[in-house]
Amino acid sequence: MKLQNGRKIANIQDIARAAGTSIATVSRVLSNADYPVSPLLKEKVLAAAKELNYTPNLLGRMLKSNNNTAIGVVVPNLQNPFFNQVLIGIESEARRRDYELVIYSSHRDPAQERQNIMGMLQKRILGLILFSEDLSSETVEYYVASGGCVALLEANFELETVIRADTDFVEAGRIAARHLIDRGHRRIAFLTSPLTKHSRRKLLEGLKTTCRDMGVPFDEQRDVIVAPSETELDSGLYEFEQGKYLAREFLERRDGHTAIAAVNDITAYGVLQELASQKIAVPEQLSLISFDNLPFSAMLSPALTTVELPSTAMGSTACHLLIDCMEDPDGAVVSRDLVFSYPCRLRVRQSVASI
Amino acid sequence: MKLQNGRKIANIQDIARAAGTSIATVSRVLSNADYPVSPLLKEKVLAAAKELNYTPNLLGRMLKSNNNTAIGVVVPNLQNPFFNQVLIGIESEARRRDYELVIYSSHRDPAQERQNIMGMLQKRILGLILFSEDLSSETVEYYVASGGCVALLEANFELETVIRADTDFVEAGRIAARHLIDRGHRRIAFLTSPLTKHSRRKLLEGLKTTCRDMGVPFDEQRDVIVAPSETELDSGLYEFEQGKYLAREFLERRDGHTAIAAVNDITAYGVLQELASQKIAVPEQLSLISFDNLPFSAMLSPALTTVELPSTAMGSTACHLLIDCMEDPDGAVVSRDLVFSYPCRLRVRQSVASI
DNA sequence: GTGAAAGCGCTAACAG
DNA sequence: CTGTTAGCGCTTTCAC
């Protein structure tokens, strides 16, 4: 109905008229269904379409076929670089398969999340990648019941008929501890935000059990320093400030520690800056390792040794499986193994010394 | 048509049947048009809708009304944190106004960009925010001709009836030069990627003219160091590597310089790491300033002094104006001033010394 | 106030 | 092969 050089956008009727045929034929050639159409007419239709600058109205098609080649992505926010990494993976896969990405940020607000998912349903966006470490399953169940496919990233609730990706945080913790211990460290501190999240507790568990397994003392009272509270500002800056705070706290209570494991990269950046401002050289006087491997971590001085949590790969695989499910006519794919987990990888750089 | 607990998703027919009325009435209450409906019927309809878990099908509505409450965003890529900052601004405004964000990444490929925009048109997404420093206007013109509204961010081509946001890079260059000179620097080097982009040339211009205006010698042969080529890998890592390269080059050719201006923050990170590895202390032995103010820049040691290019604000204002235009029935808004530019701001941190 | 009916642009039977 | 026709779910005249 919109104007285009004074004319409305051409529709198949216009094409049909111009090509001297019927809308059915036009539809058949333009949606290239494998339906026999005489070469002559085909040619004419194509020519008319080109002539009239035909732009198919996918709303019409979608309304008819009730499917939407878009997938919705709900992340807690866009500021946290980790989610950004996940998005990069999702985007590349979506583009490869010709799906659009509709992005919502929930700000960890269940009401907002619910609204986002309902919005998707209203537009018949039937594929959802949900990053939601601390929300519940109700809305998701409704979405699935309405015919949607979903991929859950790091969710803390169980649900059937759904793709799941989880990171093995215990293993991540183990890897970090092992590296530190291999390099001769015997007193390790874990600096963390409050242990309210599954992921953080698992990290701690990995650290702790590995220390014990390898004969290194680890005492939660002495070796774990927890930041007081957590305002979910999500600006990234908050975790950074928290890292500085934790470093100060650590230095006061330091008790023979030669290495710090920080709960994530941004916290480690804060630790690093605080240490630098107190003229404590990393890794010469104190070693530091953390978890994430944000791209920026390679750019620091010293470059940060960190356990890479698969983010981009997780995003791209989740998207890949999701699209498979969406395109699967009779849910056969669902019988495949839809829970996956990528290994964490140690990225050795310069912030851990051998002692 | 999809199943939901074995039933299809309810549509207004179902509601009408359940409420004992007609689809017209249902539509009127459910789309809350300000159309008189008796309280009794209204009540019944609402009850039925709730009972049947009614989820309106926006495709139907959109097909009829030919408008889509989504806006498309085309950025070159998702890896560059600068675009990410812009996106954050766009997202917050879009959410506030209840618009969905459909995100495309063009990878600076005109064909891809064209395809993205065509895809939007096909879904009748009639609002576009395009970040495109080096593409041409053809597709955009077509989009506008088809009834779309567009906001151009940092575009290098002219176009009417369009919102534009541009950054005053000359002024950014001036601000940096002024700061350096105010702090006593008299020999400044500009480290940059190839001067193929408008923005970089403008930065140089601001630097150069300000030096001359303030009586500080600036010689392009001696004071500008250009990286050899530019592979648009866009991983962010490339600019970082380039920064290291430029720093090495600088050190070889250093000729009394006391300060470096790097073309952007990521390049500055590379410079900083190279300097650190060569044990050159910043800012004690050499000062460094750059352009962007990515969130990370505050997290380095030393924290980077940088000229903030408005990114988030630009995104949110662009989105704001775009939605105004889209919602404007008769293009009256277009007469307003639709070209805007935010001031760049100096963020003084620790990488520039007074000498 | 209310409802019947005509589309929005497209696809898919169904008939020729 | 081709065209007619009946919807997809919704909004919106236009009569009552």
XYZ file of C-alpha atoms (C1' of nucleotides) in Angstrom:
742
model
C 0.000 0.000 0.000
C 2.982 2.273 0.443
C 4.014 4.553 -2.280
C 7.035 4.010 -4.386
C 7.729 6.673 -6.898
C 4.076 7.497 -6.607
C 2.961 3.911 -7.116
C 2.199 1.344 -4.526
C 4.574 -1.544 -4.056
C 3.731 -4.080 -6.703
C 2.061 -7.272 -5.587
C 1.483 -10.498 -7.444
C -1.728 -9.130 -8.891
C 0.184 -6.348 -10.559
C 2.699 -8.805 -11.888
C -0.036 -11.081 -13.141
C -1.668 -8.230 -14.956
C 1.587 -7.073 -16.477
C 2.568 -10.554 -17.535
C -0.884 -11.385 -18.799
C -1.352 -14.369 -16.555
C -2.883 -15.326 -13.228
C -1.695 -14.762 -9.708
C -1.345 -18.484 -9.215
C 1.214 -18.730 -11.952
C 3.006 -15.694 -10.671
C 3.127 -17.127 -7.207
C 4.455 -20.379 -8.573
C 7.353 -18.847 -10.384
C 8.142 -16.202 -7.802
C 8.133 -18.524 -4.845
C 9.949 -21.003 -7.064
C 7.904 -23.901 -5.979
C 8.895 -26.878 -8.098
C 5.724 -26.668 -10.036
C 5.680 -26.881 -13.806
C 5.299 -23.543 -15.546
C 5.952 -23.008 -19.220
C 9.274 -21.340 -19.915
C 7.569 -18.595 -21.826
C 5.290 -17.543 -19.014
C 8.042 -17.943 -16.503
C 10.126 -15.561 -18.520
C 7.339 -13.036 -18.775
C 6.615 -13.156 -15.077
C 10.236 -12.712 -14.186
C 10.487 -9.799 -16.566
C 7.375 -8.147 -15.171
C 8.593 -8.656 -11.647
C 11.859 -7.036 -12.459
C 10.178 -4.238 -14.339
C 7.841 -3.453 -11.473
C 10.509 -3.792 -8.817
C 8.563 -6.520 -7.182
C 9.317 -7.022 -3.511
C 7.402 -9.981 -2.130
C 5.437 -9.312 1.001
C 6.579 -11.944 3.398
C 3.835 -11.034 5.819
C 1.356 -12.491 3.384
C 3.387 -15.597 2.962
C 3.958 -15.961 6.675
C 0.345 -15.443 7.485
C -0.516 -18.226 5.131
C 2.199 -20.658 6.080
C 2.439 -19.622 9.681
C 6.133 -19.635 9.915
C 8.618 -16.940 10.314
C 12.244 -17.166 9.346
C 13.294 -15.185 12.331
C 14.640 -16.323 15.580
C 14.417 -14.397 18.786
C 17.305 -14.044 21.155
C 16.779 -13.018 24.736
C 19.890 -12.017 26.624
C 20.022 -10.351 30.009
C 21.690 -7.296 28.529
C 23.854 -6.040 25.758
C 26.539 -4.485 27.908
C 28.122 -7.661 29.129
C 30.765 -8.653 26.605
C 30.171 -12.294 27.304
C 26.673 -12.151 25.863
C 28.076 -10.218 23.012
C 30.397 -13.090 22.255
C 27.504 -15.491 22.318
C 25.578 -13.236 19.973
C 28.406 -13.223 17.499
C 28.152 -16.972 17.248
C 24.401 -16.911 16.917
C 24.509 -14.234 14.283
C 26.973 -16.014 12.053
C 24.929 -19.169 12.042
C 21.653 -17.319 11.534
C 23.046 -15.442 8.601
C 24.364 -18.609 7.053
C 20.900 -20.109 7.166
C 19.099 -16.946 6.171
C 17.306 -16.276 9.399
C 16.813 -12.888 10.893
C 17.742 -12.219 14.447
C 15.365 -10.374 16.709
C 17.134 -9.315 19.829
C 15.584 -8.635 23.171
C 17.264 -7.747 26.386
C 15.481 -8.852 29.491
C 17.525 -7.023 32.095
C 17.041 -10.121 34.169
C 13.500 -9.006 34.789
C 11.089 -11.924 34.579
C 8.223 -9.642 33.585
C 10.259 -8.161 30.786
C 11.350 -11.601 29.700
C 7.788 -12.782 29.643
C 6.774 -9.831 27.563
C 9.596 -10.463 25.123
C 8.593 -14.056 24.639
C 4.939 -13.150 24.227
C 5.944 -10.589 21.650
C 7.729 -13.299 19.738
C 4.696 -15.498 19.846
C 2.568 -12.691 18.506
C 4.811 -12.335 15.529
C 4.911 -16.068 15.204
C 8.628 -16.155 15.752
C 8.884 -19.783 16.627
C 12.521 -20.101 17.514
C 13.990 -18.774 20.732
C 17.452 -18.716 22.153
C 17.179 -17.821 25.779
C 20.019 -16.865 28.015
C 18.642 -16.903 31.430
C 20.697 -18.026 34.332
C 18.144 -17.252 36.934
C 14.656 -17.234 35.588
C 11.987 -19.841 35.758
C 10.456 -22.032 33.154
C 6.816 -21.047 33.065
C 6.825 -18.764 30.073
C 9.154 -21.024 28.193
C 6.787 -23.909 28.670
C 3.984 -21.827 27.321
C 6.099 -20.901 24.353
C 6.900 -24.511 23.612
C 3.268 -25.467 24.050
C 2.398 -22.853 21.454
C 4.621 -24.545 18.948
C 7.921 -22.799 19.575
C 11.379 -24.330 19.579
C 13.793 -23.197 22.222
C 17.456 -23.363 23.008
C 18.303 -22.720 26.617
C 21.741 -21.401 27.391
C 22.984 -21.865 30.925
C 19.498 -22.183 32.300
C 19.061 -23.332 35.835
C 15.800 -25.145 35.303
C 14.909 -28.389 33.624
C 12.661 -28.697 30.628
C 11.924 -31.314 28.058
C 11.902 -30.999 24.297
C 14.332 -28.245 24.361
C 17.905 -27.694 23.306
C 20.273 -26.989 26.116
C 23.789 -25.771 26.275
C 25.617 -25.758 29.516
C 29.129 -24.960 30.444
C 30.993 -27.297 32.683
C 31.984 -24.788 35.291
C 33.351 -27.445 37.600
C 35.774 -28.451 34.902
C 36.651 -24.810 34.298
C 37.514 -24.482 37.960
C 39.568 -27.645 37.784
C 41.517 -26.428 34.795
C 42.410 -23.213 36.526
C 43.463 -24.935 39.719
C 45.488 -27.507 37.869
C 47.341 -24.855 35.934
C 48.161 -22.895 39.025
C 49.283 -25.959 40.915
C 51.315 -27.212 37.970
C 53.134 -23.920 38.018
C 54.035 -24.414 41.642
C 51.364 -22.452 43.454
C 50.320 -23.866 46.787
C 48.123 -21.140 48.183
C 45.362 -19.923 45.930
C 42.619 -17.391 46.578
C 39.286 -17.291 44.801
C 37.885 -13.792 44.388
C 34.245 -13.795 43.518
C 30.929 -12.053 43.430
C 28.339 -13.502 45.791
C 27.865 -17.214 45.349
C 24.264 -16.761 44.353
C 24.714 -18.268 40.958
C 25.097 -21.827 40.023
C 28.052 -21.028 37.807
C 30.063 -19.425 40.576
C 29.446 -22.222 43.007
C 30.533 -24.737 40.417
C 33.694 -22.820 39.709
C 34.487 -22.883 43.389
C 33.739 -26.554 43.577
C 36.147 -27.311 40.750
C 38.835 -25.214 42.317
C 38.378 -26.721 45.733
C 38.196 -30.371 44.767
C 41.179 -30.095 42.491
C 43.252 -28.465 45.171
C 42.336 -31.220 47.564
C 42.905 -33.935 44.992
C 46.334 -32.559 44.294
C 47.252 -32.149 47.901
C 47.041 -28.385 48.053
C 45.265 -26.964 51.063
C 42.188 -24.931 50.274
C 40.100 -23.465 53.007
C 36.928 -21.616 52.245
C 37.276 -19.312 55.181
C 40.747 -18.276 54.293
C 40.880 -18.684 50.553
C 37.576 -17.435 49.257
C 36.834 -13.733 49.213
C 33.309 -12.826 48.346
C 32.139 -9.397 47.317
C 29.481 -8.067 49.643
C 26.470 -7.599 47.450
C 25.547 -7.499 43.896
C 23.712 -4.739 42.199
C 22.818 -5.975 38.773
C 23.876 -2.859 37.037
C 25.273 -4.936 34.264
C 27.336 -2.105 33.059
C 30.385 -4.286 33.198
C 31.839 -1.495 35.225
C 30.299 -2.941 38.291
C 32.204 -6.159 38.079
C 35.306 -4.153 37.483
C 34.794 -2.071 40.595
C 34.091 -5.213 42.469
C 37.394 -6.618 41.274
C 39.190 -3.632 42.729
C 37.348 -4.055 45.978
C 38.146 -7.740 46.125
C 41.802 -7.061 45.447
C 41.970 -4.612 48.332
C 40.250 -7.072 50.579
C 42.604 -9.784 49.434
C 45.702 -7.754 50.132
C 44.570 -7.103 53.654
C 43.893 -10.715 54.337
C 46.662 -12.154 52.221
C 48.094 -15.144 53.948
C 50.881 -16.629 51.924
C 48.860 -16.607 48.731
C 50.822 -16.606 45.508
C 47.935 -16.735 43.090
C 44.448 -15.405 42.596
C 41.649 -16.960 40.598
C 39.070 -14.324 39.742
C 35.508 -15.304 39.014
C 35.571 -13.762 35.560
C 37.683 -11.643 33.284
C 36.182 -8.296 34.101
C 36.646 -8.893 37.796
C 40.229 -9.807 36.977
C 40.673 -6.480 35.209
C 39.676 -4.748 38.398
C 42.058 -6.878 40.396
C 44.827 -6.110 37.956
C 44.285 -2.385 38.098
C 44.186 -2.348 41.866
C 47.349 -4.423 42.019
C 49.034 -2.093 39.566
C 48.052 0.918 41.609
C 49.591 -0.719 44.648
C 52.706 -1.509 42.653
C 52.311 -5.213 42.916
C 53.713 -6.776 39.790
C 51.764 -9.475 38.006
C 52.893 -12.171 37.582
C 56.213 -11.539 39.340
C 54.754 -10.954 42.774
C 51.340 -12.454 42.338
C 49.742 -14.636 39.708
C 46.260 -14.154 38.333
C 43.953 -16.386 36.372
C 40.299 -15.998 35.559
C 37.404 -17.301 33.503
C 35.859 -16.132 30.213
C 38.532 -15.169 27.772
C 36.976 -12.003 26.518
C 38.807 -10.713 23.464
C 40.108 -7.859 25.521
C 41.965 -10.171 27.880
C 44.663 -10.699 25.307
C 45.154 -6.970 25.062
C 46.139 -6.245 28.615
C 49.618 -5.973 29.976
C 50.256 -8.505 31.237
C 47.979 -10.442 28.923
C 45.601 -12.372 31.077
C 45.819 -16.122 31.433
C 42.257 -17.301 31.505
C 40.055 -20.344 31.121
C 38.025 -19.831 28.017
C 34.346 -20.446 28.468
C 32.906 -21.351 25.113
C 30.683 -18.442 24.171
C 30.737 -17.926 20.449
C 30.785 -21.642 19.768
C 27.931 -22.184 22.158
C 25.918 -19.516 20.409
C 26.530 -20.853 16.973
C 25.794 -24.457 17.863
C 22.656 -23.507 19.722
C 21.474 -21.572 16.729
C 22.368 -24.377 14.413
C 20.429 -26.987 16.363
C 17.540 -24.644 16.859
C 17.125 -24.056 13.169
C 17.364 -27.783 12.557
C 14.515 -28.275 14.972
C 12.458 -25.491 13.495
C 12.821 -26.864 10.016
C 12.140 -30.358 11.089
C 8.612 -31.159 9.971
C 7.820 -33.819 12.499
C 10.066 -33.251 15.437
C 12.324 -36.142 14.519
C 15.360 -34.111 15.352
C 14.234 -33.894 18.906
C 15.227 -37.469 19.377
C 18.809 -36.498 18.741
C 20.995 -35.488 21.581
C 19.996 -31.939 22.188
C 22.055 -31.202 25.201
C 25.538 -30.115 24.497
C 28.482 -28.658 26.248
C 31.743 -27.436 24.895
C 35.001 -28.003 26.689
C 36.630 -25.093 28.406
C 40.126 -24.331 27.213
C 43.021 -22.881 29.068
C 44.528 -19.833 27.388
C 47.996 -19.477 28.732
C 49.249 -15.946 28.558
C 51.346 -13.895 30.912
C 49.587 -13.446 34.184
C 50.625 -16.687 35.840
C 54.218 -17.228 36.873
C 56.017 -20.492 37.550
C 57.351 -20.524 41.036
C -2.625 -23.255 13.211
C -0.044 -24.558 15.617
C -1.038 -26.850 18.335
C -1.244 -25.805 21.878
C -2.177 -28.495 24.279
C -3.641 -30.229 21.268
C -5.666 -27.225 20.200
C -4.709 -24.625 17.705
C -3.832 -21.157 18.897
C -7.075 -19.315 19.383
C -7.928 -16.579 16.927
C -10.580 -13.922 17.049
C -13.098 -16.307 15.540
C -12.671 -18.614 18.479
C -13.058 -15.745 20.869
C -16.112 -14.498 19.064
C -17.685 -17.901 19.246
C -16.873 -18.277 22.919
C -18.142 -14.829 23.764
C -21.205 -15.160 21.613
C -20.445 -12.170 19.463
C -18.838 -11.273 16.156
C -15.247 -11.030 15.145
C -15.673 -7.334 14.514
C -16.544 -6.713 18.123
C -13.764 -8.919 19.313
C -11.303 -7.092 17.169
C -12.543 -3.799 18.512
C -12.025 -4.683 22.105
C -8.842 -6.662 21.662
C -7.094 -4.070 19.559
C -8.538 -1.496 21.920
C -9.556 0.824 19.192
C -11.495 3.686 20.742
C -14.710 2.357 19.382
C -17.820 2.087 21.479
C -18.498 -1.424 22.734
C -20.947 -2.213 25.446
C -19.294 -2.951 28.782
C -21.017 -6.286 28.970
C -19.698 -7.581 25.675
C -16.325 -6.126 26.358
C -16.215 -8.066 29.573
C -17.230 -11.274 27.887
C -14.664 -10.892 25.154
C -11.901 -10.203 27.595
C -12.901 -13.202 29.631
C -13.009 -15.460 26.606
C -9.649 -14.194 25.437
C -8.129 -14.950 28.766
C -9.787 -18.308 28.956
C -8.539 -19.339 25.543
C -5.057 -17.957 26.091
C -5.508 -15.701 23.167
C -2.294 -14.550 21.545
C -2.997 -12.077 18.778
C -1.395 -12.852 15.474
C 0.422 -9.707 14.577
C 1.105 -11.003 11.112
C -2.561 -10.652 10.352
C -2.667 -7.198 11.767
C 0.484 -6.162 9.986
C -0.684 -7.523 6.694
C -3.789 -5.455 6.976
C -2.261 -2.280 8.266
C 1.031 -2.654 6.493
C 3.198 -1.601 9.303
C 5.595 -3.415 11.450
C 6.744 -2.370 14.883
C 10.220 -3.530 14.231
C 13.223 -1.614 13.220
C 16.173 -3.060 11.412
C 19.715 -2.263 12.355
C 22.543 -2.877 9.963
C 26.004 -2.706 11.450
C 29.225 -3.767 9.783
C 29.797 -6.408 12.391
C 29.142 -7.415 15.934
C 32.747 -7.860 17.009
C 33.693 -4.237 17.088
C 32.855 -2.921 20.536
C 32.087 0.475 19.139
C 29.075 -0.828 17.255
C 28.125 -2.671 20.326
C 27.991 0.593 22.209
C 25.794 2.086 19.543
C 23.515 -0.923 19.722
C 23.099 -0.509 23.434
C 21.718 2.958 22.851
C 19.438 1.822 20.087
C 18.148 -1.072 22.114
C 17.229 0.974 25.138
C 15.233 3.411 23.083
C 13.562 0.699 21.031
C 12.512 -1.133 24.147
C 11.117 2.027 25.637
C 8.906 2.521 22.620
C 8.032 -1.131 22.240
C 9.785 -1.806 19.007
C 11.635 -4.960 18.190
C 15.156 -4.833 16.939
C 16.160 -6.921 13.976
C 19.879 -6.999 13.676
C 21.875 -7.596 10.557
C 25.589 -7.519 10.111
C 26.755 -6.531 6.690
C 30.450 -7.315 7.037
C 30.955 -4.228 4.964
C 29.844 -6.171 1.947
C 27.556 -4.070 -0.232
C 25.844 -7.176 -1.599
C 25.141 -8.414 1.894
C 23.934 -5.007 2.914
C 21.643 -4.864 -0.047
C 20.255 -8.251 0.799
C 19.670 -7.215 4.397
C 17.749 -4.135 3.391
C 15.708 -6.056 0.858
C 14.910 -8.591 3.523
C 13.608 -5.807 5.702
C 11.439 -4.524 2.922
C 10.014 -7.972 2.400
C 8.981 -8.125 5.989
C 7.732 -4.591 5.746
C 10.148 -3.418 8.367
C 9.961 0.222 7.550
C 12.561 1.659 9.857
C 16.266 1.258 9.307
C 19.298 2.359 11.217
C 22.260 1.949 8.968
C 25.846 2.153 10.030
C 27.791 2.297 6.901
C 30.882 4.359 6.611
C 31.782 3.279 3.162
C 28.828 2.106 1.197
C 26.778 3.869 -1.386
C 23.285 5.169 -1.338
C 21.529 3.202 -4.031
C 19.804 0.599 -1.904
C 18.942 3.133 0.732
C 17.238 5.300 -1.831
C 15.228 2.356 -2.963
C 14.266 1.631 0.609
C 13.115 5.181 1.181
C 11.232 5.162 -2.104
C 9.438 2.069 -0.890
C 8.179 3.921 2.124
C 10.940 3.240 4.625
C 12.400 5.658 7.149
C 16.114 5.613 7.645
C 18.686 6.903 10.053
C 22.189 7.034 8.665
C 25.035 6.841 11.114
C 28.377 8.111 9.917
C 27.474 7.656 6.292
C 29.721 9.144 3.673
C 27.024 9.894 1.175
C 24.318 12.487 0.995
C 20.644 11.730 0.973
C 17.474 13.645 1.559
C 14.559 12.815 3.795
C 16.686 10.868 6.092
C 17.955 11.178 9.622
C 21.666 11.564 9.923
C 24.050 11.400 12.778
C 27.626 12.336 12.286
C 30.493 12.678 14.625
C 32.629 15.735 14.429
C 35.930 13.985 14.018
C 37.765 17.196 13.340
C 36.678 18.453 16.715
C 37.690 15.151 18.293
C 41.151 15.585 16.833
C 41.248 19.130 18.127
C 40.289 18.095 21.618
C 43.053 15.516 21.744
C 45.678 17.913 20.416
C 44.608 20.635 22.772
C 44.815 18.350 25.766
C 48.249 17.157 24.832
C 49.514 20.641 24.170
C 47.963 21.977 27.351
C 49.911 19.354 29.204
C 53.120 20.587 27.687
C 53.634 18.246 24.772
C 55.319 19.787 21.761
C 55.967 16.787 19.587
C 53.016 14.551 18.918
C 52.724 11.488 16.726
C 49.524 10.221 15.163
C 49.398 6.442 14.794
C 46.714 5.310 12.446
C 45.316 2.739 10.106
C 45.373 3.748 6.456
C 43.723 7.078 5.829
C 41.114 5.520 3.634
C 38.256 6.595 5.787
C 36.734 9.942 6.161
C 36.816 9.680 9.941
C 40.539 9.097 10.096
C 41.354 11.928 7.764
C 39.211 14.263 9.822
C 40.906 13.214 13.016
C 44.243 14.008 11.431
C 42.948 17.323 10.206
C 41.830 18.297 13.698
C 45.123 17.268 15.177
C 47.145 19.065 12.566
C 45.270 22.333 12.487
C 45.176 22.569 16.244
C 48.896 21.984 16.490
C 49.522 24.701 13.973
C 47.045 27.060 15.568
C 48.742 26.590 18.886
C 52.212 26.964 17.497
C 53.261 23.366 17.791
C 55.057 21.942 14.794
C 53.308 19.049 13.106
C 54.746 17.480 10.047
C 52.905 14.732 8.254
C 56.073 13.049 7.089
C 57.544 12.904 10.514
C 54.560 12.793 12.803
C 52.062 10.514 11.136
C 52.654 6.792 11.097
C 50.286 4.834 8.955
C 49.792 1.099 9.127
C 50.540 -0.549 5.818
C 47.301 -2.134 4.800
C 44.010 -2.997 6.211
C 42.395 -6.360 6.141
C 38.877 -5.889 7.299
C 38.921 -8.828 9.608
C 36.947 -6.863 12.097
C 37.928 -9.175 14.844
C 39.092 -6.251 16.861
C 42.258 -8.215 17.206
C 43.444 -6.822 13.946
C 43.428 -3.267 15.132
C 45.200 -4.404 18.228
C 47.970 -6.076 16.252
C 48.175 -3.008 14.147
C 48.657 -0.941 17.264
C 51.616 -3.086 18.238
C 53.065 -2.740 14.784
C 52.589 1.009 14.817
C 54.240 1.276 18.204
C 57.292 -0.608 16.951
C 57.451 1.587 13.908
C 57.077 4.652 16.078
C 59.873 3.625 18.388
C 62.227 3.231 15.480
C 61.392 6.565 14.026
C 60.833 8.415 17.267
C 62.175 11.892 16.946
C 61.689 13.784 20.147
C 58.048 12.757 20.470
C 56.578 12.845 23.948
C 53.051 11.808 23.089
C 51.108 9.522 20.821
C 47.576 9.957 19.584
C 46.222 6.617 18.425
C 43.422 6.465 15.912
C 41.163 4.530 18.231
C 41.099 2.775 21.554
C 41.852 -0.714 20.346
C 44.855 0.502 18.443
C 45.906 2.255 21.629
C 45.666 -1.046 23.496
C 48.132 -2.514 21.054
C 50.427 0.452 21.444
C 50.227 0.136 25.193
C 51.073 -3.528 25.199
C 54.016 -3.053 22.889
C 55.316 -0.211 25.001
C 54.941 -2.312 28.118
C 56.838 -5.141 26.548
C 59.630 -2.739 25.728
C 59.553 -1.400 29.265
C 58.509 2.054 28.270
C 56.371 3.480 31.019
C 53.136 5.254 30.178
C 52.685 8.080 30.938
C 56.062 8.644 32.604
C 58.135 8.162 29.476
C 55.510 8.570 26.838
C 51.938 9.830 26.840
C 49.093 8.246 24.982
C 45.653 9.442 24.019
C 43.118 7.958 21.657
C 39.544 8.096 20.420
C 36.432 6.100 21.316
C 36.229 5.577 25.030
C 35.267 1.953 24.986
C 34.291 0.734 28.430
C 37.518 -1.240 28.646
C 39.614 1.826 28.373
C 38.896 2.664 31.958
C 40.026 -0.778 33.002
C 43.573 -0.681 31.775
C 46.595 0.201 33.765
C 47.237 2.972 33.173
C 43.621 3.847 32.459
C 43.494 5.341 29.024
C 42.849 9.013 28.471
C 40.621 9.155 25.446
C 38.276 11.380 23.510
C 34.848 9.891 23.822
C 33.027 9.535 20.558
C 29.344 9.531 21.295
C 28.175 6.024 20.539
C 25.396 5.024 22.861
C 23.852 8.463 22.782
C 24.050 8.536 19.031
C 22.304 5.204 18.839
C 19.545 6.146 21.182
C 18.846 9.506 19.563
C 18.876 8.003 16.106
C 16.392 5.406 17.224
C 14.260 7.999 18.910
C 14.023 10.221 15.855
C 13.506 7.263 13.595
C 10.516 6.070 15.535
C 9.118 9.587 15.554
C 9.350 9.616 11.792
C 7.831 6.189 11.435
C 4.900 7.102 13.588
C 4.384 10.383 11.902
C 1.380 9.987 9.634
C 2.193 12.627 7.097
C 5.903 13.143 7.199
C 5.592 16.391 9.114
C 8.471 15.452 11.325
C 10.749 15.411 8.360
C 10.688 19.152 8.334
C 12.388 19.158 11.688
C 16.105 19.225 11.884
C 17.048 15.644 11.371
C 20.760 15.943 11.262
C 22.398 15.766 14.597
C 25.772 15.436 16.108
C 26.839 14.976 19.667
C 29.877 16.655 21.092
C 32.938 14.568 21.762
C 34.126 14.634 25.329
C 37.573 14.327 26.729
C 37.932 11.602 29.330
C 40.987 12.414 31.332
C 42.510 9.364 32.926
C 46.091 8.330 33.476
C 47.838 7.895 30.178
C 48.808 11.483 29.571
C 51.457 13.144 31.700
C 52.062 16.825 32.249
C 55.543 17.754 31.238
C -23.627 -0.661 19.567
C -23.230 -4.534 16.619
C -22.329 -7.643 12.809
C -21.643 -9.001 7.840
C -18.456 -8.699 4.499
C -14.556 -7.071 1.902
C -10.060 -7.190 1.617
C -4.357 -6.909 3.050
C -0.679 -10.372 -0.249
C 0.111 -14.725 -0.528
C -0.303 -20.039 -1.142
C -2.522 -24.263 -2.280
C -6.259 -27.084 -3.397
C -9.068 -28.001 -7.146
C -10.769 -27.788 -11.870
C -9.966 -27.317 -16.273
C 0.429 -26.434 -17.678
C -2.951 -22.651 -16.174
C -6.515 -20.168 -13.719
C -10.238 -19.783 -10.182
C -11.075 -19.781 -5.625
C -10.838 -20.264 -0.789
C -8.693 -19.048 2.980
C -4.386 -17.481 6.734
C -6.015 -13.646 11.102
C -6.953 -9.295 11.286
C -9.115 -4.437 10.565
C -12.526 -1.597 8.794
C -16.009 0.170 6.051
C -20.882 -0.022 5.753
C -25.435 -1.298 6.941
C -28.519 -2.222 10.480
